[in-house]
mmCIF file of C-alpha atoms and ligand atoms in Angstrom:
data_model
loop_
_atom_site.group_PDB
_atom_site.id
_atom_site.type_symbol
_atom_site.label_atom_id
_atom_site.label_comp_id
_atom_site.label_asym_id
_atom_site.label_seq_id
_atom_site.Cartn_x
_atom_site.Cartn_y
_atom_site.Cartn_z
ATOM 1 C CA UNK Y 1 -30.470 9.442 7.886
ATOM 2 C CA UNK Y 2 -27.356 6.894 8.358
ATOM 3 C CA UNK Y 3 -24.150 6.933 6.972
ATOM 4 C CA UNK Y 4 -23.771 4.211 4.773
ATOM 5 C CA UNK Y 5 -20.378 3.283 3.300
ATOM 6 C CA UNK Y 6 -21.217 1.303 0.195
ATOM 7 C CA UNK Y 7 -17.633 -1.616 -0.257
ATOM 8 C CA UNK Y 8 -16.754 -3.062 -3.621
ATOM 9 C CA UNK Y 9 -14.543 -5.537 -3.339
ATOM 10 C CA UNK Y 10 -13.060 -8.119 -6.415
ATOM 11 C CA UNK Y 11 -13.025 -10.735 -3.935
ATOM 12 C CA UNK Y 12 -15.802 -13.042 -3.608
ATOM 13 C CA UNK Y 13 -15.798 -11.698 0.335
ATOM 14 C CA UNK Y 14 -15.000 -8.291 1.178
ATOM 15 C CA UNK Y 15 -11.962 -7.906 3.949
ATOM 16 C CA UNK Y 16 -13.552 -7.995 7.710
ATOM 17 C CA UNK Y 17 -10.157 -6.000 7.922
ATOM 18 C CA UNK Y 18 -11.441 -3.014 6.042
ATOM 19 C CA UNK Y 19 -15.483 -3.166 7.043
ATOM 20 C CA UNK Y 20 -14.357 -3.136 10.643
ATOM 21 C CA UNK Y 21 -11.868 0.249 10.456
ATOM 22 C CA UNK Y 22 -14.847 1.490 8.471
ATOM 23 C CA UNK Y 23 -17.309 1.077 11.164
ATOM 24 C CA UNK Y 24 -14.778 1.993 13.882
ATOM 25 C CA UNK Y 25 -13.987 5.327 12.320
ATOM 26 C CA UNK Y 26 -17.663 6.606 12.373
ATOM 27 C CA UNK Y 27 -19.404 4.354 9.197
ATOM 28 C CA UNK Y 28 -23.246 3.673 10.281
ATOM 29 C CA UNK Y 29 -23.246 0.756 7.770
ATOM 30 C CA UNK Y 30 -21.046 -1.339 5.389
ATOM 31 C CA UNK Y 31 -22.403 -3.014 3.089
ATOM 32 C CA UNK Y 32 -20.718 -5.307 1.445
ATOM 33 C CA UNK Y 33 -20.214 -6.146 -2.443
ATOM 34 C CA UNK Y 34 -18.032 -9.112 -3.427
ATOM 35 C CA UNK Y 35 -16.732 -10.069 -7.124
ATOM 36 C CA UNK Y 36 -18.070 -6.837 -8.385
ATOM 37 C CA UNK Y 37 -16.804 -7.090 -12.440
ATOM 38 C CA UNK Y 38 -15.518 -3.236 -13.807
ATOM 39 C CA UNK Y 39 -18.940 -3.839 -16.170
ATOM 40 C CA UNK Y 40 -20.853 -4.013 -13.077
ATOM 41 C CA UNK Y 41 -19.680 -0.773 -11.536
ATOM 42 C CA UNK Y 42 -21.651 1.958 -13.126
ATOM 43 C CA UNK Y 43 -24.971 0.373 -12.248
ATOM 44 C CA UNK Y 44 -23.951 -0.731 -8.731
ATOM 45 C CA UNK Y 45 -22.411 3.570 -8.429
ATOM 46 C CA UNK Y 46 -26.159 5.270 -10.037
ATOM 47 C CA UNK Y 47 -28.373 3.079 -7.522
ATOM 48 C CA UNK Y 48 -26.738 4.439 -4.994
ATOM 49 C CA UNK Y 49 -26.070 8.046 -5.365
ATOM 50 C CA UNK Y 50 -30.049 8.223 -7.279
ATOM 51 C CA UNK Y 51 -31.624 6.773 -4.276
ATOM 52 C CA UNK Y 52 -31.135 8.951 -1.638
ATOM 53 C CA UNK Y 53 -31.517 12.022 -3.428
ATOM 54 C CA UNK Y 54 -28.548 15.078 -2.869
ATOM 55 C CA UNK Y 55 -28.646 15.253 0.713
ATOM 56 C CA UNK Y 56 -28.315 11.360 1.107
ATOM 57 C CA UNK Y 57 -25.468 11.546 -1.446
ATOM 58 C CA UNK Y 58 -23.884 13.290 1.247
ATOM 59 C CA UNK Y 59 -24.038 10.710 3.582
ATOM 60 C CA UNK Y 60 -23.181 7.801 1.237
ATOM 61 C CA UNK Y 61 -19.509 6.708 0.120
ATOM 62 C CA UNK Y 62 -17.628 3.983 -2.169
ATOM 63 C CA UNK Y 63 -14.607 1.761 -0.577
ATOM 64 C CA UNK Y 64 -13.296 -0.587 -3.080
ATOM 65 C CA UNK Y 65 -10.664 -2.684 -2.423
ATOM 66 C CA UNK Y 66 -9.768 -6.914 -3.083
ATOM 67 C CA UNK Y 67 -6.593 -8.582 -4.256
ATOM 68 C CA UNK Y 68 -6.980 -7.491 -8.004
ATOM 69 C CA UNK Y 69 -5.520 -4.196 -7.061
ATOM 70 C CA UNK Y 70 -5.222 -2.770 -10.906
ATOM 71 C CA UNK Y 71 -8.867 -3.851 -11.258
ATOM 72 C CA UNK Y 72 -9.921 -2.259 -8.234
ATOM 73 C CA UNK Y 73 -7.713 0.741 -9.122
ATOM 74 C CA UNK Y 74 -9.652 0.856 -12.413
ATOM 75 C CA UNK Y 75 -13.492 0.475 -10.727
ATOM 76 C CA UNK Y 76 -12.627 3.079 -8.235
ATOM 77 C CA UNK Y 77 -11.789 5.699 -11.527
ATOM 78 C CA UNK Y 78 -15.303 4.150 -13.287
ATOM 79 C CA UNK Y 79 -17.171 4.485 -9.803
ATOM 80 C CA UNK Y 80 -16.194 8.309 -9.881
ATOM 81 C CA UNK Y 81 -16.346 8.786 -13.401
ATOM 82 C CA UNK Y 82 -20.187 7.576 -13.392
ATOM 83 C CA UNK Y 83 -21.265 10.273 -10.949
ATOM 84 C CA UNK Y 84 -23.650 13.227 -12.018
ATOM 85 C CA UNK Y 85 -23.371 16.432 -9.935
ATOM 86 C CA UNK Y 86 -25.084 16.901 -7.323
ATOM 87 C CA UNK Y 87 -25.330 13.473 -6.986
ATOM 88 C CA UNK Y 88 -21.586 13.112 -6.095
ATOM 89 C CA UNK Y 89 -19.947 10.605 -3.734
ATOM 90 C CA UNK Y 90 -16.672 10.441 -2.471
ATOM 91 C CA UNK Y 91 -14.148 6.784 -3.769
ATOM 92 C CA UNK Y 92 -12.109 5.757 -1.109
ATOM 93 C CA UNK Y 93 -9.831 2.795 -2.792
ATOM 94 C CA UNK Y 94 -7.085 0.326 -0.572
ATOM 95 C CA UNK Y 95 -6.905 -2.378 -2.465
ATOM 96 C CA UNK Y 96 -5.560 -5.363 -0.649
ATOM 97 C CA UNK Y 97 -4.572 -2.641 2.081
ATOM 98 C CA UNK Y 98 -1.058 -1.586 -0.258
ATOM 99 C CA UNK Y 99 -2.122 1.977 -0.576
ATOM 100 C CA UNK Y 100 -2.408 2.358 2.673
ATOM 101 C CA UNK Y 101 0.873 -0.200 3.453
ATOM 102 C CA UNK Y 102 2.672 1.464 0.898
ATOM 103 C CA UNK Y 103 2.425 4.781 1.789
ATOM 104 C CA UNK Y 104 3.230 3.993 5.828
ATOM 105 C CA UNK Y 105 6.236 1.868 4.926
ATOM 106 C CA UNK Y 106 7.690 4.937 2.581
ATOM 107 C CA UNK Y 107 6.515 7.599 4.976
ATOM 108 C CA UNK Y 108 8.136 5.220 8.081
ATOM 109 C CA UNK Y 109 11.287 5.022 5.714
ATOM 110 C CA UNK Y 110 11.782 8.656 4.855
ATOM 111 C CA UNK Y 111 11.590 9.627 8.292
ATOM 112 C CA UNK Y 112 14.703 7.012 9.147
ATOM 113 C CA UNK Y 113 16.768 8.510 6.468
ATOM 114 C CA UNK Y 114 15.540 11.874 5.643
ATOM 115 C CA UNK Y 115 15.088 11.865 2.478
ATOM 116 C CA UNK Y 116 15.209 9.842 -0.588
ATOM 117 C CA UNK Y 117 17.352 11.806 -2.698
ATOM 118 C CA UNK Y 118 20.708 10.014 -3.791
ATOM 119 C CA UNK Y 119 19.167 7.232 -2.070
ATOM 120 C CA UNK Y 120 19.263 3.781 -3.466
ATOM 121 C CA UNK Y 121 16.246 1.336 -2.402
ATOM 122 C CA UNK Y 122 16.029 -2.269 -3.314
ATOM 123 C CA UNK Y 123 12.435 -3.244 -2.633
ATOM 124 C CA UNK Y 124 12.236 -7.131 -2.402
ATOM 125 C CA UNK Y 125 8.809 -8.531 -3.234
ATOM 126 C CA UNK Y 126 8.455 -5.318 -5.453
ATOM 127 C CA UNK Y 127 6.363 -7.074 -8.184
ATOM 128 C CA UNK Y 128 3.772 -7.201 -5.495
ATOM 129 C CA UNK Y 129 0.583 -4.698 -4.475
ATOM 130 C CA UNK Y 130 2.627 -3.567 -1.701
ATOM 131 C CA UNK Y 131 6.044 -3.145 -3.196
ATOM 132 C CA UNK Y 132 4.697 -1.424 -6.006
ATOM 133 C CA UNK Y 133 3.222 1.588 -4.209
ATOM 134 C CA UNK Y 134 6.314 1.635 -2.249
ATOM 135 C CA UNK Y 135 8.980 1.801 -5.327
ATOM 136 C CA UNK Y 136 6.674 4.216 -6.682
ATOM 137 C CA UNK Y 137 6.614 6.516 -4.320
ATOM 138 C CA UNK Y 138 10.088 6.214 -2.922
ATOM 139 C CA UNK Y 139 11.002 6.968 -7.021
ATOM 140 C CA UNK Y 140 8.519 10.430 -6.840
ATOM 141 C CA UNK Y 141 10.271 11.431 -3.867
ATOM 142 C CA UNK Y 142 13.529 11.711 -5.931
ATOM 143 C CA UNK Y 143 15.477 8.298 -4.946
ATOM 144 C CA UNK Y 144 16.531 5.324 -7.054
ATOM 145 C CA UNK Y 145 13.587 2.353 -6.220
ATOM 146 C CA UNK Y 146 15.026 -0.741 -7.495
ATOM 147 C CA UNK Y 147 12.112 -3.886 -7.686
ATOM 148 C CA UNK Y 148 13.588 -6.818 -6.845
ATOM 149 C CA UNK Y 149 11.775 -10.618 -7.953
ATOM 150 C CA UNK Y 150 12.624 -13.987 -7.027
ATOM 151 C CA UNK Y 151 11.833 -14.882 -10.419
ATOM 152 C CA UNK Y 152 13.652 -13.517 -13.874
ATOM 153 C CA UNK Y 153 14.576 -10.319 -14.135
ATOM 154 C CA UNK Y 154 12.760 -9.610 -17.052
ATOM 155 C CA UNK Y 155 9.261 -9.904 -14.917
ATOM 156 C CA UNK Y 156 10.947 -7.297 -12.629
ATOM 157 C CA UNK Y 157 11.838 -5.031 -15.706
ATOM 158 C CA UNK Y 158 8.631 -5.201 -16.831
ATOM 159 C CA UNK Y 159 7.406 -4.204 -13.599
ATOM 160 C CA UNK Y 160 9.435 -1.529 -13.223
ATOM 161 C CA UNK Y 161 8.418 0.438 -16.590
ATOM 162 C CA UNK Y 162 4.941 0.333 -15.343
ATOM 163 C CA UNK Y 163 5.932 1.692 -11.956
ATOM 164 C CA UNK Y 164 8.729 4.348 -13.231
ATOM 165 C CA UNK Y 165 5.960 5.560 -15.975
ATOM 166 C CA UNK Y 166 3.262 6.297 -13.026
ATOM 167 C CA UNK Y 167 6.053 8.144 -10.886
ATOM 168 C CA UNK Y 168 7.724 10.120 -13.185
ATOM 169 C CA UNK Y 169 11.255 8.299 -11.324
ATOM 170 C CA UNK Y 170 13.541 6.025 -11.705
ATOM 171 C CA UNK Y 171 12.913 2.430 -11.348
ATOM 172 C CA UNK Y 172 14.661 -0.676 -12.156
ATOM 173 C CA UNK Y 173 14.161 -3.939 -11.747
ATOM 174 C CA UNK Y 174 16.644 -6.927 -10.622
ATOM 175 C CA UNK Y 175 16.613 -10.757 -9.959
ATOM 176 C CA UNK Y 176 18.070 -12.461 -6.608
ATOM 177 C CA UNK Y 177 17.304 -16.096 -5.781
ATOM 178 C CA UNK Y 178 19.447 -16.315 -3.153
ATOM 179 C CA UNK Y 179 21.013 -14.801 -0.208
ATOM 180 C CA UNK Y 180 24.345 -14.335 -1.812
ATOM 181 C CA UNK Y 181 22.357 -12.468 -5.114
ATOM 182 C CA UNK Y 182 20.574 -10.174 -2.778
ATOM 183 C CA UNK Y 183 23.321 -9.635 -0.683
ATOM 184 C CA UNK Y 184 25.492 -8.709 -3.601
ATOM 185 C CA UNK Y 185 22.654 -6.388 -4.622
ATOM 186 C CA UNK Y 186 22.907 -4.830 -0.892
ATOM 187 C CA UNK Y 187 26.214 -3.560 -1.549
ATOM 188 C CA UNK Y 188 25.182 -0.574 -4.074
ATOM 189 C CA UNK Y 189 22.192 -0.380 -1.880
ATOM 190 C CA UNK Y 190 21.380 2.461 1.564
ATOM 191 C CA UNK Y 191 17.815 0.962 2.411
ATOM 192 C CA UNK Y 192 16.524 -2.462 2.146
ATOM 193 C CA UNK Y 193 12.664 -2.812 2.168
ATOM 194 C CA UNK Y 194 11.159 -6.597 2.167
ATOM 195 C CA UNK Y 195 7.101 -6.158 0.814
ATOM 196 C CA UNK Y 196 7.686 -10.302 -0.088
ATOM 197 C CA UNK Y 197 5.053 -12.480 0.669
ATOM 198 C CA UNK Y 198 4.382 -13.406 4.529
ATOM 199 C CA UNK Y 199 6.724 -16.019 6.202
ATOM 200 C CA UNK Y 200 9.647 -15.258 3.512
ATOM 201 C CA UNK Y 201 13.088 -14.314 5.011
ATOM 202 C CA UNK Y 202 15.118 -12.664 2.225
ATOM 203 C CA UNK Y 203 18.030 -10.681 4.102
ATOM 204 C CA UNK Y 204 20.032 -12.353 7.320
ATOM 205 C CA UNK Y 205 21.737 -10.086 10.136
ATOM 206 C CA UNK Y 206 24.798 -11.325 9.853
ATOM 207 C CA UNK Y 207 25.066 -10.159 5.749
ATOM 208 C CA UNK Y 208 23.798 -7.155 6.110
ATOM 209 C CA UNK Y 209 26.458 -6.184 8.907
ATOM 210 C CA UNK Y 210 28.985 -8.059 6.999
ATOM 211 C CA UNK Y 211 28.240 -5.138 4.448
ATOM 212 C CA UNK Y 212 30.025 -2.719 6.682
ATOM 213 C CA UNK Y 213 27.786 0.504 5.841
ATOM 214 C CA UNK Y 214 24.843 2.376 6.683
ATOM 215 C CA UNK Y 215 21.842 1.067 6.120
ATOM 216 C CA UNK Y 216 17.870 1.006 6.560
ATOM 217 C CA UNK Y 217 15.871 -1.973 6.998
ATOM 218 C CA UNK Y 218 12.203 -2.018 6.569
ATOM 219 C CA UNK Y 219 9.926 -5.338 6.456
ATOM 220 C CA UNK Y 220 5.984 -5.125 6.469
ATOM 221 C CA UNK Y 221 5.518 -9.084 7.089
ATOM 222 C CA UNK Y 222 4.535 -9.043 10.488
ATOM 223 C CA UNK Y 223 3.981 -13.155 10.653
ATOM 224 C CA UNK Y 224 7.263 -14.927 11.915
ATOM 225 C CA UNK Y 225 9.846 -15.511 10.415
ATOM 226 C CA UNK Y 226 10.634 -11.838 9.541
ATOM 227 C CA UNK Y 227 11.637 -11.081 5.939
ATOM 228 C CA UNK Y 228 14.862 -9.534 7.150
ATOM 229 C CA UNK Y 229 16.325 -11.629 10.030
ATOM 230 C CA UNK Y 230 16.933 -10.097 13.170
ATOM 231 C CA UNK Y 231 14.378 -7.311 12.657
ATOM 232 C CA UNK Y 232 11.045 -7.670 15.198
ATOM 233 C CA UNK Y 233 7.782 -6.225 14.203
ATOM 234 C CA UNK Y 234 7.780 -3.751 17.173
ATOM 235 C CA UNK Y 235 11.251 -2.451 15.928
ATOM 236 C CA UNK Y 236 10.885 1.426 15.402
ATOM 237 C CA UNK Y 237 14.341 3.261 13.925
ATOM 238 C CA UNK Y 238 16.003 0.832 16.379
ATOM 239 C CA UNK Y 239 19.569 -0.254 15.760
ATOM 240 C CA UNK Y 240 19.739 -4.422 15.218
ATOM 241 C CA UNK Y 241 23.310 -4.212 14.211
ATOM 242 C CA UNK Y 242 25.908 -2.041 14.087
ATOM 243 C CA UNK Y 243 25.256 0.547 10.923
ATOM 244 C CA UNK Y 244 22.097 -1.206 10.402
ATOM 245 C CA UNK Y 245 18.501 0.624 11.689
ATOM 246 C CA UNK Y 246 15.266 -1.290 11.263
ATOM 247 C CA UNK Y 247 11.916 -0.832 11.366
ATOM 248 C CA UNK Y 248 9.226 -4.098 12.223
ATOM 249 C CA UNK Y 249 5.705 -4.485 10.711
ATOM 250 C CA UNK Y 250 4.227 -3.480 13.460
ATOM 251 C CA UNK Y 251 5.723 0.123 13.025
ATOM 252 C CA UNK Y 252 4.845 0.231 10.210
ATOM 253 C CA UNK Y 253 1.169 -1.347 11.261
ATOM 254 C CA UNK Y 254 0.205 1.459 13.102
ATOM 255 C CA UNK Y 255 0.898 3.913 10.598
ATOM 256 C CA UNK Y 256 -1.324 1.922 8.178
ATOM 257 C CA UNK Y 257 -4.286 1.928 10.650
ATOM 258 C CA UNK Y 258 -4.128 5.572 11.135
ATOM 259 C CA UNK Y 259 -4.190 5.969 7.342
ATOM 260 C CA UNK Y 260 -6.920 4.231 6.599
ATOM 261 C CA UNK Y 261 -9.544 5.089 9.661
ATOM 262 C CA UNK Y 262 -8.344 9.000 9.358
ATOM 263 C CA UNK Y 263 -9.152 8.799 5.275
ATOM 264 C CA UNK Y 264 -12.548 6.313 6.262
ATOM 265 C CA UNK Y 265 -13.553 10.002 8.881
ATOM 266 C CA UNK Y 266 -12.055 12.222 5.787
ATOM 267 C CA UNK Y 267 -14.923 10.538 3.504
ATOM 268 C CA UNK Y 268 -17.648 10.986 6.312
ATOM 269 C CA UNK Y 269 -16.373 14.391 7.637
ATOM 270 C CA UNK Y 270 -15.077 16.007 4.360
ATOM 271 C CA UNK Y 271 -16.214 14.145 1.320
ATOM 272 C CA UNK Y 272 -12.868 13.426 0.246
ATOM 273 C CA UNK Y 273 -12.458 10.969 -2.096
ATOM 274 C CA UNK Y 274 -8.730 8.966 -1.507
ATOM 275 C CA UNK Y 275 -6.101 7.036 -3.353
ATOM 276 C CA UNK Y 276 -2.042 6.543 -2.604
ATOM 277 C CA UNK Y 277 -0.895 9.613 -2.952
ATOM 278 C CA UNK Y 278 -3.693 10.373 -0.164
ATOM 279 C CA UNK Y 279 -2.644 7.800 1.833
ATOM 280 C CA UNK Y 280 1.442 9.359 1.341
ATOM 281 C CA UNK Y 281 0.079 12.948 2.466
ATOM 282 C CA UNK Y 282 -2.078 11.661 5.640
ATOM 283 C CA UNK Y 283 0.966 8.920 6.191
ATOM 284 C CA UNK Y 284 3.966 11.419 6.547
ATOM 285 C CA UNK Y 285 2.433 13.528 8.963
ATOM 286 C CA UNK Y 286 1.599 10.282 11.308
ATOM 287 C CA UNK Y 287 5.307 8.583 10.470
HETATM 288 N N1 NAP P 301 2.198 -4.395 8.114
HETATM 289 C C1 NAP P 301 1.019 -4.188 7.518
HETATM 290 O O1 NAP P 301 0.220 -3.333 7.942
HETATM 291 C C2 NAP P 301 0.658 -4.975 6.265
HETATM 292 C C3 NAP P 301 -0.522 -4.726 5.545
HETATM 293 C C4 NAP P 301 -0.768 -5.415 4.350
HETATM 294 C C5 NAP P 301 0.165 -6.360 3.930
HETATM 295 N N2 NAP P 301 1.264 -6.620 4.684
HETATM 296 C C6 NAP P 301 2.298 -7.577 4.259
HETATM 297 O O2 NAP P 301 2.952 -6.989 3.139
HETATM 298 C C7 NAP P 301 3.604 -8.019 2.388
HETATM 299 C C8 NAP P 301 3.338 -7.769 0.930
HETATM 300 O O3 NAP P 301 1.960 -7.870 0.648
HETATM 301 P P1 NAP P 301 1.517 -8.160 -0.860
HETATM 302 O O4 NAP P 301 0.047 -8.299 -0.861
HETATM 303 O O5 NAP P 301 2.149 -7.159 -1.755
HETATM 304 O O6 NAP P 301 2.250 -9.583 -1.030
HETATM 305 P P2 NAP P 301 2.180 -10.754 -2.086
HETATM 306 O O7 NAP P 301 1.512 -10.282 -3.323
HETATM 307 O O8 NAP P 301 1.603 -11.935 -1.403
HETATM 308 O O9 NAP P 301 3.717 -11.061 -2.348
HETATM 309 C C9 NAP P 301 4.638 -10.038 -2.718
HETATM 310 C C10 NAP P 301 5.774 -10.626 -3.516
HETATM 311 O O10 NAP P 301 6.469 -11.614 -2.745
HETATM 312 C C11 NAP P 301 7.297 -12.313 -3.673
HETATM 313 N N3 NAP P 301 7.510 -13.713 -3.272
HETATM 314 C C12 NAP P 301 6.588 -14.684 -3.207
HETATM 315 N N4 NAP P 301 7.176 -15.840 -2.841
HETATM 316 C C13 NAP P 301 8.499 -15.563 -2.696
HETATM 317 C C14 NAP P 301 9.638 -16.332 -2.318
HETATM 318 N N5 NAP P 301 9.530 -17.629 -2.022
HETATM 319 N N6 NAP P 301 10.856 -15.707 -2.245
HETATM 320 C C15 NAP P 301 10.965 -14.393 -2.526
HETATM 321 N N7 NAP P 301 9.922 -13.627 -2.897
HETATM 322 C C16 NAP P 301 8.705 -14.196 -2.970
HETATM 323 C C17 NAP P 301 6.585 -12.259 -5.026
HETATM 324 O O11 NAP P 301 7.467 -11.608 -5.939
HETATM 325 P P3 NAP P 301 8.326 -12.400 -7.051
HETATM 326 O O12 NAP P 301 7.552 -13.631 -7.414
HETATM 327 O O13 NAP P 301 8.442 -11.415 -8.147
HETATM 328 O O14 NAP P 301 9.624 -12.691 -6.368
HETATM 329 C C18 NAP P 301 5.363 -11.378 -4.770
HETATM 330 O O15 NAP P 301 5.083 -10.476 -5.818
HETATM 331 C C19 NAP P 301 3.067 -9.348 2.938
HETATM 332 O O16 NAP P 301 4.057 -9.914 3.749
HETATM 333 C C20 NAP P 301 1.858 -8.922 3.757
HETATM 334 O O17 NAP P 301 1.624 -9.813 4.837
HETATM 335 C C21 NAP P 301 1.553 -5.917 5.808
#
């Protein structure tokens, strides 16, 4: 028998991104489900732990991920919840790849400045998939996650309930449309994390050393320009001004891949079904 990894995705076309670290970390087959609608999910989850009886069960497993990452969130916890023991198979879910990218950025930033408590983080782009893992998890680790939108700050408030409810932390959320505003943020501020959308540059070099202090950088956009000037996606804890350390995409990158091919062999080796706070766990020993 093969082991087949079975990949709902709410996108019409399931990530080649995800189906090929599937099948690189051990996966038989992926096959492929696009669009699938939270209605659909129960059906989709009994024909395939029923049809291969107990044993097959074993050698079956659910990936969901797509852009709709509370939807995908929410058919990963109905994929699981329609399961009938022994017929049992393990949920993997990255939506968009921000578990994963969430919990490598956090795990890459802890490292740099060992430890979150006290710790103030403004996460630009933190209404996104990405950002939102990250200010979650920076605020269940104890520091002050601060979401940061280019748009009012009530959408970032709003945000930041959600996110500050799931971690048990402290959240809040801010508005800076330009660099003066997020500069002027920077200055209560030790670590700077840009999750914005690719090919948005949100900090430059010369304010952030005009700020005088310590400080972290972190940017996950790895296609030019960099969302924090100055900052290359190779960058690893290296120093691109004085007081300032940064860490590049790429960093960052390779942390991500780990996370996701080690949980892909943990749901072929182990059964083990993953979310973010998996991701977190596998992510801070590979930082
Ligand atoms: N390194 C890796 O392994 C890896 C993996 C996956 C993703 N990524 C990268 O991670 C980043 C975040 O991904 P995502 O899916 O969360 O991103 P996203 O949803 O495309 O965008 C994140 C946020 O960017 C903000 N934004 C959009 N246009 C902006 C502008 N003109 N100025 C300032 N902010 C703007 C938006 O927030 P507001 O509208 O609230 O301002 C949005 O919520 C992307 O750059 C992506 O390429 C990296």
């Amino acid at each position: 028998m093969k082991n087949h990894l079975f990949f709902f995705s709410t996108d019409a076309h399931p990530s080649p991104f995800d189906i090929n670290i599937a099948l690189d970390s051990g996966f038989d087959t992926v096959i492929p489900y696009g669009a699938v609608k939270l209605e659909e999910t129960e059906g989709l989850t009994h024909d395939i732990i029923f049809s291969r009886g107990p044993k097959g069960a074993k050698l079956s497993a659910i990936f969901v991920g797509g852009s709709d990452v509370d939807l995908a969130s929410t058919i990963a916890e109905k994929a699981a919840s329609s399961m009938t023991p022994p017929f049992v198979v393990p949920v993997f879910a990255d939506p968009k790849g921000a578990y994963s990218t969430g919990a490598a950025l956090v795990a890459k930033v802890k490292k740099a400045v060992g430890g979150f408590t006290g710790k103030r983080a403004l996460i630009f782009g933190g209404t996104g998939p990405v950002g939102k893992v990250t200010a979650e998890l920076i605020a269940s680790e104890g520091g002050q996650a601060v979401i940061v939108t280019s748009r009012s700050r009530e959408a970032a408030r709003t945000v930041a309930e959600t996110v500050a409810g799931r971690s048990g932390g402290q959240v809040e959320g801010e508005s800076a449309t330009t660099m003066e505003e997020r500069l002027a943020l920077m200055r209560t501020a030790d670590i700077a994390i840009s999750t914005v959308k690719a090919g948005v540059q949100v900090l430059s070099l010369a304010g952030l050393e005009a700020l005088g202090k310590q400080i972290v950088v972190a940017d996950v956009n790895a296609v030019p320009p960099a969302g924090i000037e100055g900052l290359a996606p190779h960058d690893d804890m290296k120093q691109i001004a004085p007081k300032v350390t940064g860490i590049g995409a790429l960093a960052i990158g390779v942390v991500k891949y780990k996370v996701e091919a080690g949980l892909f062999r943990a749901l072929l080796e182990h059964g083990t079904s993953a979310g973010y706070k998996e991701c977190y766990e596998l992510a801070k020993t590979l930082a």
